[in-house]
XYZ file of C-alpha atoms in Angstrom:
342
model
C 0.110 0.236 -0.102
C 1.589 3.495 -0.473
C 2.982 5.516 1.869
C 0.673 8.506 1.820
C -2.565 6.432 1.478
C -1.434 4.466 4.950
C -0.578 8.430 6.198
C -4.167 9.285 5.426
C -5.668 6.298 7.349
C -3.377 6.753 9.930
C -4.714 10.408 9.999
C -8.437 10.151 9.611
C -8.264 7.214 12.217
C -6.637 9.756 14.661
C -9.003 11.928 13.698
C -12.304 9.701 15.092
C -10.485 8.729 17.848
C -10.370 12.171 19.245
C -14.106 12.978 17.873
C -15.227 9.908 19.572
C -13.191 10.971 22.920
C -14.501 14.385 22.551
C -18.028 13.281 22.559
C -17.822 11.083 25.448
C -16.221 14.016 27.803
C -18.511 16.409 26.584
C -21.241 15.138 26.646
C -23.979 14.978 29.648
C -24.472 11.751 31.204
C -28.456 12.596 30.963
C -28.700 13.288 27.443
C -30.976 11.348 25.743
C -32.227 10.098 29.184
C -35.905 11.450 28.130
C -35.156 12.275 24.650
C -33.263 14.527 22.622
C -31.683 16.893 25.142
C -30.486 16.724 28.644
C -32.754 14.317 31.384
C -31.336 16.765 34.284
C -32.178 19.902 32.764
C -35.907 19.346 33.645
C -35.409 19.458 36.845
C -32.856 22.630 36.697
C -35.232 24.704 34.697
C -37.577 23.190 37.540
C -36.117 24.623 40.005
C -35.601 27.732 38.513
C -38.547 29.752 40.149
C -39.134 32.889 39.972
C -39.070 35.236 42.794
C -42.341 36.704 45.007
C -42.108 39.917 46.621
C -45.358 39.536 48.836
C -48.292 41.799 48.713
C -46.419 44.290 50.848
C -44.126 44.842 48.207
C -47.027 45.910 45.840
C -48.705 48.216 48.523
C -46.088 50.480 48.088
C -47.251 52.059 44.915
C -50.935 50.172 44.095
C -51.913 51.114 48.168
C -55.765 51.632 46.779
C -56.433 48.164 45.090
C -54.258 46.385 47.834
C -55.955 48.160 50.298
C -59.593 45.997 49.490
C -57.462 43.183 48.437
C -56.691 43.204 52.357
C -60.154 43.372 53.355
C -61.704 40.899 50.740
C -62.435 37.485 50.812
C -59.405 36.776 48.968
C -57.304 37.633 51.812
C -59.363 35.074 54.608
C -56.785 33.462 56.745
C -59.752 32.144 58.772
C -61.329 30.335 55.125
C -58.125 29.389 54.319
C -58.252 31.762 51.217
C -55.511 33.658 50.369
C -54.886 35.012 46.756
C -51.740 37.224 46.650
C -51.225 39.388 44.090
C -48.845 38.009 42.080
C -51.577 35.284 41.728
C -52.927 37.046 38.817
C -50.370 39.579 38.020
C -47.287 37.610 37.384
C -44.007 37.363 39.899
C -42.664 40.765 40.712
C -38.928 39.578 40.906
C -36.540 37.690 38.232
C -35.890 34.341 38.289
C -33.052 32.888 40.409
C -30.519 32.330 37.956
C -29.632 35.972 36.887
C -29.464 35.985 33.316
C -31.505 33.088 32.391
C -35.392 32.953 32.298
C -35.786 36.587 33.322
C -39.340 37.274 34.024
C -39.620 39.489 30.886
C -43.341 40.732 31.848
C -42.934 42.509 34.624
C -38.841 43.008 34.251
C -36.012 41.843 36.831
C -37.362 44.108 39.791
C -40.961 45.614 38.763
C -41.986 47.525 37.513
C -40.192 47.833 34.250
C -41.755 50.700 31.819
C -44.278 51.334 34.542
C -45.927 48.087 33.154
C -47.366 44.996 35.317
C -49.019 42.194 33.945
C -52.917 42.683 33.547
C -55.320 39.557 33.352
C -57.154 39.815 30.222
C -59.599 36.395 30.213
C -60.781 36.929 33.950
C -63.291 34.257 33.210
C -60.822 31.603 32.440
C -58.817 33.152 35.745
C -61.513 33.149 37.944
C -63.070 30.062 37.423
C -59.837 27.920 37.723
C -61.450 28.421 41.462
C -65.040 29.408 40.959
C -66.481 26.990 38.380
C -69.014 24.951 39.868
C -67.626 20.844 40.187
C -67.872 17.812 42.316
C -65.804 17.618 45.680
C -64.723 21.749 45.910
C -65.085 22.904 49.002
C -68.722 24.759 49.910
C -67.660 27.716 51.506
C -65.770 28.240 48.128
C -68.612 30.173 45.859
C -69.220 28.579 42.838
C -70.792 29.016 39.328
C -72.603 27.238 36.883
C -70.618 29.212 34.183
C -73.414 29.220 31.054
C -75.958 30.586 33.417
C -73.826 32.923 35.780
C -72.416 35.043 33.198
C -71.708 33.265 29.869
C -69.183 34.649 27.799
C -68.820 37.848 29.897
C -65.562 39.050 31.851
C -65.842 38.591 35.706
C -64.813 42.422 35.920
C -68.028 43.794 34.418
C -69.482 43.067 37.697
C -66.784 42.187 40.315
C -64.657 44.304 41.747
C -61.426 42.130 41.009
C -59.403 43.033 44.248
C -62.246 42.029 46.202
C -65.041 39.957 44.488
C -68.014 40.419 46.044
C -67.603 44.226 46.086
C -69.613 44.712 42.826
C -68.353 46.676 40.312
C -70.851 49.561 39.220
C -71.180 53.089 38.584
C -70.971 55.826 41.067
C -73.356 57.780 42.684
C -73.802 60.754 43.574
C -72.847 60.770 47.499
C -75.150 63.834 48.770
C -79.084 62.995 49.585
C -81.394 64.098 48.247
C -84.209 65.989 49.348
C -87.517 64.001 48.196
C -89.812 67.680 49.641
C -87.767 69.552 47.069
C -88.319 66.284 44.310
C -91.967 66.207 44.528
C -91.977 69.920 42.437
C -89.806 68.673 40.286
C -91.051 65.201 39.666
C -94.538 66.967 38.611
C -93.133 67.316 35.321
C -92.624 63.824 34.930
C -95.928 62.589 35.424
C -96.982 62.674 32.189
C -95.127 60.215 30.809
C -93.961 57.994 34.642
C -97.731 58.232 35.910
C -98.410 60.475 39.096
C -95.859 60.189 41.686
C -94.186 57.905 39.595
C -96.749 54.924 38.941
C -96.634 54.385 35.259
C -97.991 51.952 32.405
C -95.923 51.933 29.429
C -93.217 53.898 30.609
C -91.240 52.167 33.743
C -92.685 53.425 36.836
C -89.839 55.387 39.105
C -92.002 54.805 42.395
C -89.996 52.640 45.149
C -86.860 52.206 41.988
C -83.295 52.783 43.575
C -82.169 56.105 44.576
C -78.901 55.579 43.493
C -79.682 54.088 39.728
C -82.471 57.030 39.331
C -79.337 59.342 39.614
C -76.804 57.323 37.296
C -80.069 56.651 34.897
C -80.220 60.755 34.590
C -76.711 61.849 34.674
C -76.332 59.532 31.721
C -78.900 61.152 29.927
C -77.537 64.447 30.905
C -74.100 63.263 29.425
C -74.995 61.991 26.544
C -74.207 58.129 27.537
C -77.743 56.587 27.287
C -79.870 57.859 24.228
C -83.394 59.237 24.527
C -84.026 62.666 22.803
C -87.253 63.444 25.305
C -85.159 62.352 28.416
C -81.860 63.803 27.452
C -83.426 66.756 26.822
C -85.249 67.249 30.124
C -81.478 65.855 32.125
C -79.720 68.666 30.845
C -82.084 70.923 32.361
C -81.595 69.456 35.538
C -79.060 70.208 38.151
C -76.879 67.924 39.933
C -79.025 69.100 43.097
C -82.327 68.440 41.119
C -81.321 64.683 40.243
C -80.394 64.381 43.558
C -84.135 65.532 45.047
C -85.898 63.894 42.121
C -84.645 60.569 42.669
C -84.896 60.728 46.715
C -88.480 61.419 46.060
C -89.241 58.731 44.082
C -87.334 56.317 45.668
C -89.350 57.189 48.826
C -92.621 56.663 46.951
C -94.655 54.341 47.552
C -95.048 51.733 44.542
C -97.525 49.797 42.601
C -96.949 46.837 40.377
C -97.852 47.374 36.908
C -99.364 43.574 36.572
C -99.522 44.140 32.698
C -97.724 40.485 32.058
C -99.542 37.629 30.698
C -100.036 35.061 33.803
C -99.143 32.072 31.676
C -96.384 33.737 30.555
C -95.069 34.747 33.904
C -95.235 31.251 35.348
C -93.084 30.284 32.206
C -90.785 33.175 33.005
C -89.758 31.913 36.726
C -86.950 29.544 35.325
C -85.291 32.505 33.294
C -86.228 35.014 35.842
C -83.819 33.027 38.733
C -80.558 34.309 36.371
C -81.223 37.984 36.820
C -81.298 37.370 40.546
C -77.255 37.682 41.090
C -77.859 41.383 40.123
C -81.847 42.152 40.274
C -82.883 40.040 43.129
C -84.076 37.225 43.843
C -87.826 38.357 43.433
C -86.257 41.541 41.509
C -85.662 43.469 43.910
C -82.181 44.451 44.061
C -80.027 44.286 46.879
C -77.468 46.740 45.587
C -78.183 50.254 45.181
C -76.772 51.093 41.973
C -79.048 48.789 39.983
C -82.418 49.147 39.342
C -85.954 47.235 40.666
C -87.581 44.980 38.168
C -90.518 43.518 40.320
C -93.539 45.544 39.067
C -92.188 47.538 35.745
C -94.160 47.537 33.097
C -94.258 44.313 31.383
C -94.077 46.388 27.443
C -90.584 48.375 29.120
C -89.036 45.035 30.273
C -89.676 43.297 26.953
C -88.437 46.821 25.035
C -85.477 47.357 27.258
C -84.521 43.269 26.454
C -84.952 44.096 22.820
C -82.853 47.566 22.875
C -79.601 45.414 24.492
C -80.382 42.344 22.166
C -80.199 44.869 18.764
C -76.975 47.110 20.503
C -78.949 50.200 20.454
C -78.737 49.759 24.552
C -75.557 48.866 26.065
C -73.943 47.582 29.484
C -71.327 45.223 29.821
C -73.795 42.968 31.395
C -76.653 42.958 30.036
C -75.520 42.678 26.528
C -74.811 39.204 26.590
C -77.874 38.578 28.419
C -80.018 39.348 26.217
C -78.479 37.872 23.309
C -78.758 34.476 25.199
C -82.542 34.918 25.365
C -84.814 34.040 22.957
C -88.034 36.466 21.867
C -90.440 34.030 23.832
C -87.829 33.507 26.708
C -87.925 37.372 26.914
C -91.466 37.741 26.503
C -92.128 35.301 29.809
C -89.562 36.671 31.720
C -90.839 40.189 31.204
C -94.429 38.784 32.143
C -92.673 37.436 34.993
C -91.639 40.488 36.442
C -94.348 42.734 35.855
C -96.448 40.837 37.900
C -93.793 40.565 40.746
C -94.757 42.520 44.018
C -92.455 46.068 43.912
C -91.951 45.552 47.463
């Protein structure tokens, strides 16, 4: 065999030996234990945990949110329910190994650019703990998602930092003078009836004062559209609005009773879906949400149709109205029209 061939074979053989030795030396022992990677890397990455800084750290910049959380059900040690800030908003600090796997959302030390992680799909997040299922602790509030709010986000109604506190528009803190409001209310009688007891238009007698204030201010600013009501509301001062709301809320109500009796019976099951906001019998426990009991069936049905058509907007009602058939809407309107208003 020619000498140059022998030298070439020896060189190739030496290269193979060096390559094999290098592979054995540099390849981790756990390589390909589970797949084409180091088996031990799984445990290493899992142990590289993000740093949590506790709610006290968050209080420095988010005092109001911390106060809501601290007094709410999510910070109840007695019930064993402590949902800390970083459970929803993500860890405030970087991971244990600096320079690797840093928390890119909040930065190594929150805040990064004054931004924080804010959950977008709260319906998916909240139902991890609150969707009804067997074996879940009874003291933990549970809901049937399809019946409770359908596709609506939890934050439409609930304060995310204190979920038992409903997130509603704030009415005027000043309480009105019912006596002063009586004179203003006289101008409402043409549509809403004497002392707020109307037929086709909604009865105002016995309605929540805060809700009436919110509604009139919405007409005044244009947030709620009705040509007649908008023109009336624009002429009212904030004191006038508070006074007329006080008058109607103190007035004795009378149920319209103009709903079909058979339809009302069928509407009972549908009305159960309204109980969370408007009360079990249509009398709301929330001052900023209206009573439905005793309102005109025509008015209620018209309202449902307006929400369904998008002519009237409300984060929660939009979704509920879309889920009601015309028959269901007529039945539930008849149910509330025949219900006792007090």
